[in-house]
């Protein structure tokens, strides 16, 4: 079904997605501030890492609206308020929001775009939905570790990396203080979540 873009539902859905991604970026930046206040610096980094990806998603949706530059698009929509008090609760809220985007919102937006003949927009919705699923899983796993007190400790031998200096600790618990740079435990990240760790490490 060929539809004029300026009269399409896809135009509105792209703006809804842009608004949603922009708000997610800000929510995660605010959550990162909360994590830093609690001296959980690696969780702050995870929130900021995800926030940067949400900005990239917003930019992609905004780019797809370029043909309407100079116009105003009016939309309605519901957006979450996440002002929970603990990091585990903030992570669970983020997990929930990412799950909704992955399972419901972007799938539906992609289907509409495909039906209206906007295949590039449909592809963006479907592809970004898959990324939101990755965010959902990561937030959920980290929340689970906090809820079970396994972020800095576990029953079996494991690894943590100091994100300040790169020291890798092996054991059942992350050090209270990094033996190399003397930074606090909040700088230790479960090694499974370390960027650039390489294969087989």
Coordinates of C-alpha atoms in Angstrom, one line a residue:
X1 CA 0.0 0.0 0.0
X2 CA 1.8 3.1 -1.2
X3 CA 1.4 6.0 1.2
X4 CA 2.6 9.6 1.0
X5 CA 5.2 9.9 3.7
X6 CA 3.9 13.3 5.0
X7 CA 0.5 11.6 5.6
X8 CA 1.8 8.3 6.9
X9 CA 1.6 6.6 10.3
X10 CA 5.3 5.8 9.9
X11 CA 6.2 9.5 10.1
X12 CA 4.4 9.7 13.5
X13 CA 6.0 6.4 14.6
X14 CA 9.4 7.6 13.7
X15 CA 8.9 10.7 15.8
X16 CA 7.5 8.6 18.7
X17 CA 10.6 6.5 18.5
X18 CA 12.9 9.5 18.4
X19 CA 11.1 10.9 21.5
X20 CA 11.3 7.5 23.3
X21 CA 15.0 7.0 22.5
X22 CA 15.8 10.6 23.5
X23 CA 14.1 10.1 26.8
X24 CA 15.7 6.7 27.4
X25 CA 19.1 8.4 26.9
X26 CA 18.3 11.0 29.6
X27 CA 16.8 8.4 32.0
X28 CA 20.0 6.3 31.7
X29 CA 22.2 9.4 32.2
X30 CA 20.2 10.2 35.3
X31 CA 20.5 6.6 36.5
X32 CA 24.3 6.8 36.0
X33 CA 24.4 9.8 38.3
X34 CA 22.6 7.8 40.9
X35 CA 25.0 4.9 40.5
X36 CA 28.0 7.2 40.9
X37 CA 26.4 8.7 44.1
X38 CA 26.3 5.1 45.4
X39 CA 30.0 4.5 44.3
X40 CA 28.9 1.9 41.8
X41 CA 31.0 3.3 39.0
X42 CA 30.9 0.3 36.6
X43 CA 27.1 0.3 36.7
X44 CA 27.2 4.0 36.0
X45 CA 29.4 3.1 33.0
X46 CA 26.9 0.5 31.8
X47 CA 24.1 3.0 32.0
X48 CA 26.1 5.6 30.0
X49 CA 27.2 3.0 27.5
X50 CA 23.6 2.2 26.8
X51 CA 22.6 5.8 26.8
X52 CA 25.1 6.4 24.0
X53 CA 23.5 3.7 22.0
X54 CA 20.0 5.1 22.6
X55 CA 21.3 8.4 21.2
X56 CA 22.5 6.6 18.1
X57 CA 19.0 5.1 17.7
X58 CA 17.4 8.5 18.1
X59 CA 19.8 9.9 15.5
X60 CA 18.8 7.1 13.0
X61 CA 15.1 7.8 13.5
X62 CA 15.6 11.5 13.1
X63 CA 17.6 11.0 9.9
X64 CA 14.6 9.1 8.5
X65 CA 12.5 12.2 9.1
X66 CA 14.8 14.5 7.0
X67 CA 12.3 14.9 4.2
X68 CA 10.0 16.7 6.7
X69 CA 12.7 19.1 7.8
X70 CA 11.2 22.4 9.0
X71 CA 7.8 20.9 9.8
X72 CA 6.3 20.0 13.2
X73 CA 5.0 16.6 13.8
X74 CA 2.4 16.2 16.5
X75 CA 2.2 12.9 18.3
X76 CA 0.7 11.4 21.4
X77 CA 2.4 8.7 23.4
X78 CA 3.0 7.3 26.9
X79 CA 6.5 7.4 28.4
X80 CA 7.7 5.9 31.7
X81 CA 8.8 7.7 34.8
X82 CA 11.6 5.8 36.4
X83 CA 12.6 7.3 39.7
X84 CA 13.2 4.2 41.7
X85 CA 15.4 4.4 44.7
X86 CA 17.8 1.4 44.3
X87 CA 20.0 0.5 41.4
X88 CA 18.4 -3.0 41.1
X89 CA 15.0 -1.3 40.7
X90 CA 16.3 1.2 38.2
X91 CA 17.8 -1.7 36.2
X92 CA 14.6 -3.7 36.4
X93 CA 12.7 -0.6 35.1
X94 CA 15.1 -0.3 32.2
X95 CA 14.8 -4.0 31.5
X96 CA 11.0 -3.7 31.3
X97 CA 11.1 -0.7 29.0
X98 CA 13.6 -2.3 26.7
X99 CA 11.5 -5.5 26.6
X100 CA 8.4 -3.4 25.5
X101 CA 10.4 -1.8 22.7
X102 CA 11.7 -5.1 21.6
X103 CA 8.6 -7.2 21.8
X104 CA 5.8 -4.8 21.1
X105 CA 6.5 -1.2 20.1
X106 CA 9.2 -1.5 17.4
X107 CA 7.8 -4.7 15.9
X108 CA 4.4 -2.9 15.5
X109 CA 6.1 0.2 14.1
X110 CA 8.1 -2.0 11.7
X111 CA 5.0 -3.8 10.5
X112 CA 3.2 -0.5 9.8
X113 CA 6.2 0.9 7.9
X114 CA 6.4 -2.2 5.8
X115 CA 2.7 -2.1 5.0
X116 CA 3.0 1.6 4.0
X117 CA 5.9 0.8 1.8
X118 CA 8.7 2.5 3.8
X119 CA 11.1 -0.4 3.9
X120 CA 14.1 1.5 5.1
X121 CA 12.2 2.6 8.2
X122 CA 10.8 -0.9 8.7
X123 CA 14.3 -2.3 8.6
X124 CA 15.5 0.3 11.2
X125 CA 12.6 -0.5 13.5
X126 CA 13.3 -4.3 13.3
X127 CA 17.0 -4.0 13.7
X128 CA 16.9 -1.5 16.6
X129 CA 14.3 -3.8 18.3
X130 CA 17.0 -6.5 18.3
X131 CA 19.5 -4.2 19.9
X132 CA 16.9 -3.2 22.6
X133 CA 16.6 -7.0 23.3
X134 CA 20.4 -7.0 24.0
X135 CA 19.9 -4.0 26.4
X136 CA 17.0 -5.9 28.1
X137 CA 19.0 -9.0 28.7
X138 CA 22.0 -7.0 30.0
X139 CA 20.0 -4.9 32.4
X140 CA 18.2 -8.0 33.7
X141 CA 21.4 -9.9 34.3
X142 CA 23.0 -7.1 36.2
X143 CA 19.9 -6.5 38.3
X144 CA 19.8 -10.2 39.1
X145 CA 23.5 -10.0 40.3
X146 CA 22.7 -7.1 42.5
X147 CA 19.6 -8.7 43.9
X148 CA 21.5 -11.8 44.9
X149 CA 24.7 -10.0 46.0
X150 CA 26.7 -11.6 43.2
X151 CA 28.0 -8.5 41.4
X152 CA 31.2 -8.5 43.5
X153 CA 31.1 -12.1 44.7
X154 CA 30.1 -15.5 43.5
X155 CA 30.2 -19.1 44.7
X156 CA 32.7 -20.3 42.0
X157 CA 36.0 -18.8 40.9
X158 CA 35.4 -15.8 38.6
X159 CA 37.1 -12.7 37.2
X160 CA 36.6 -9.0 37.7
X161 CA 38.4 -6.2 35.9
X162 CA 39.3 -2.8 37.4
X163 CA 38.0 -0.4 34.9
X164 CA 40.4 2.3 36.1
X165 CA 43.7 0.5 35.5
X166 CA 42.8 -2.8 33.8
X167 CA 43.9 -5.1 36.6
X168 CA 42.1 -8.5 36.3
X169 CA 41.4 -10.3 39.6
X170 CA 40.5 -14.0 39.8
X171 CA 38.8 -15.4 42.8
X172 CA 35.4 -15.6 44.5
X173 CA 35.1 -12.0 45.3
X174 CA 36.3 -8.7 43.8
X175 CA 38.9 -6.9 46.0
X176 CA 37.6 -4.1 48.3
X177 CA 40.4 -2.0 46.8
X178 CA 42.3 -2.5 43.6
X179 CA 45.9 -3.7 44.5
X180 CA 47.3 -1.8 41.6
X181 CA 45.7 1.7 41.4
X182 CA 44.0 1.7 44.8
X183 CA 40.6 2.5 43.4
X184 CA 37.6 1.3 45.3
X185 CA 35.6 -1.9 44.6
X186 CA 32.9 0.1 42.7
X187 CA 35.4 0.3 39.8
X188 CA 35.4 -3.5 39.4
X189 CA 33.3 -5.0 36.7
X190 CA 32.4 -8.7 36.2
X191 CA 34.8 -9.6 33.5
X192 CA 32.1 -11.1 31.3
X193 CA 30.9 -7.6 30.7
X194 CA 34.3 -6.1 29.9
X195 CA 34.7 -4.5 26.5
X196 CA 37.6 -5.5 24.3
X197 CA 38.5 -8.5 26.4
X198 CA 39.3 -10.6 23.3
X199 CA 38.4 -14.2 22.5
X200 CA 39.3 -17.0 25.0
X201 CA 40.0 -14.7 27.9

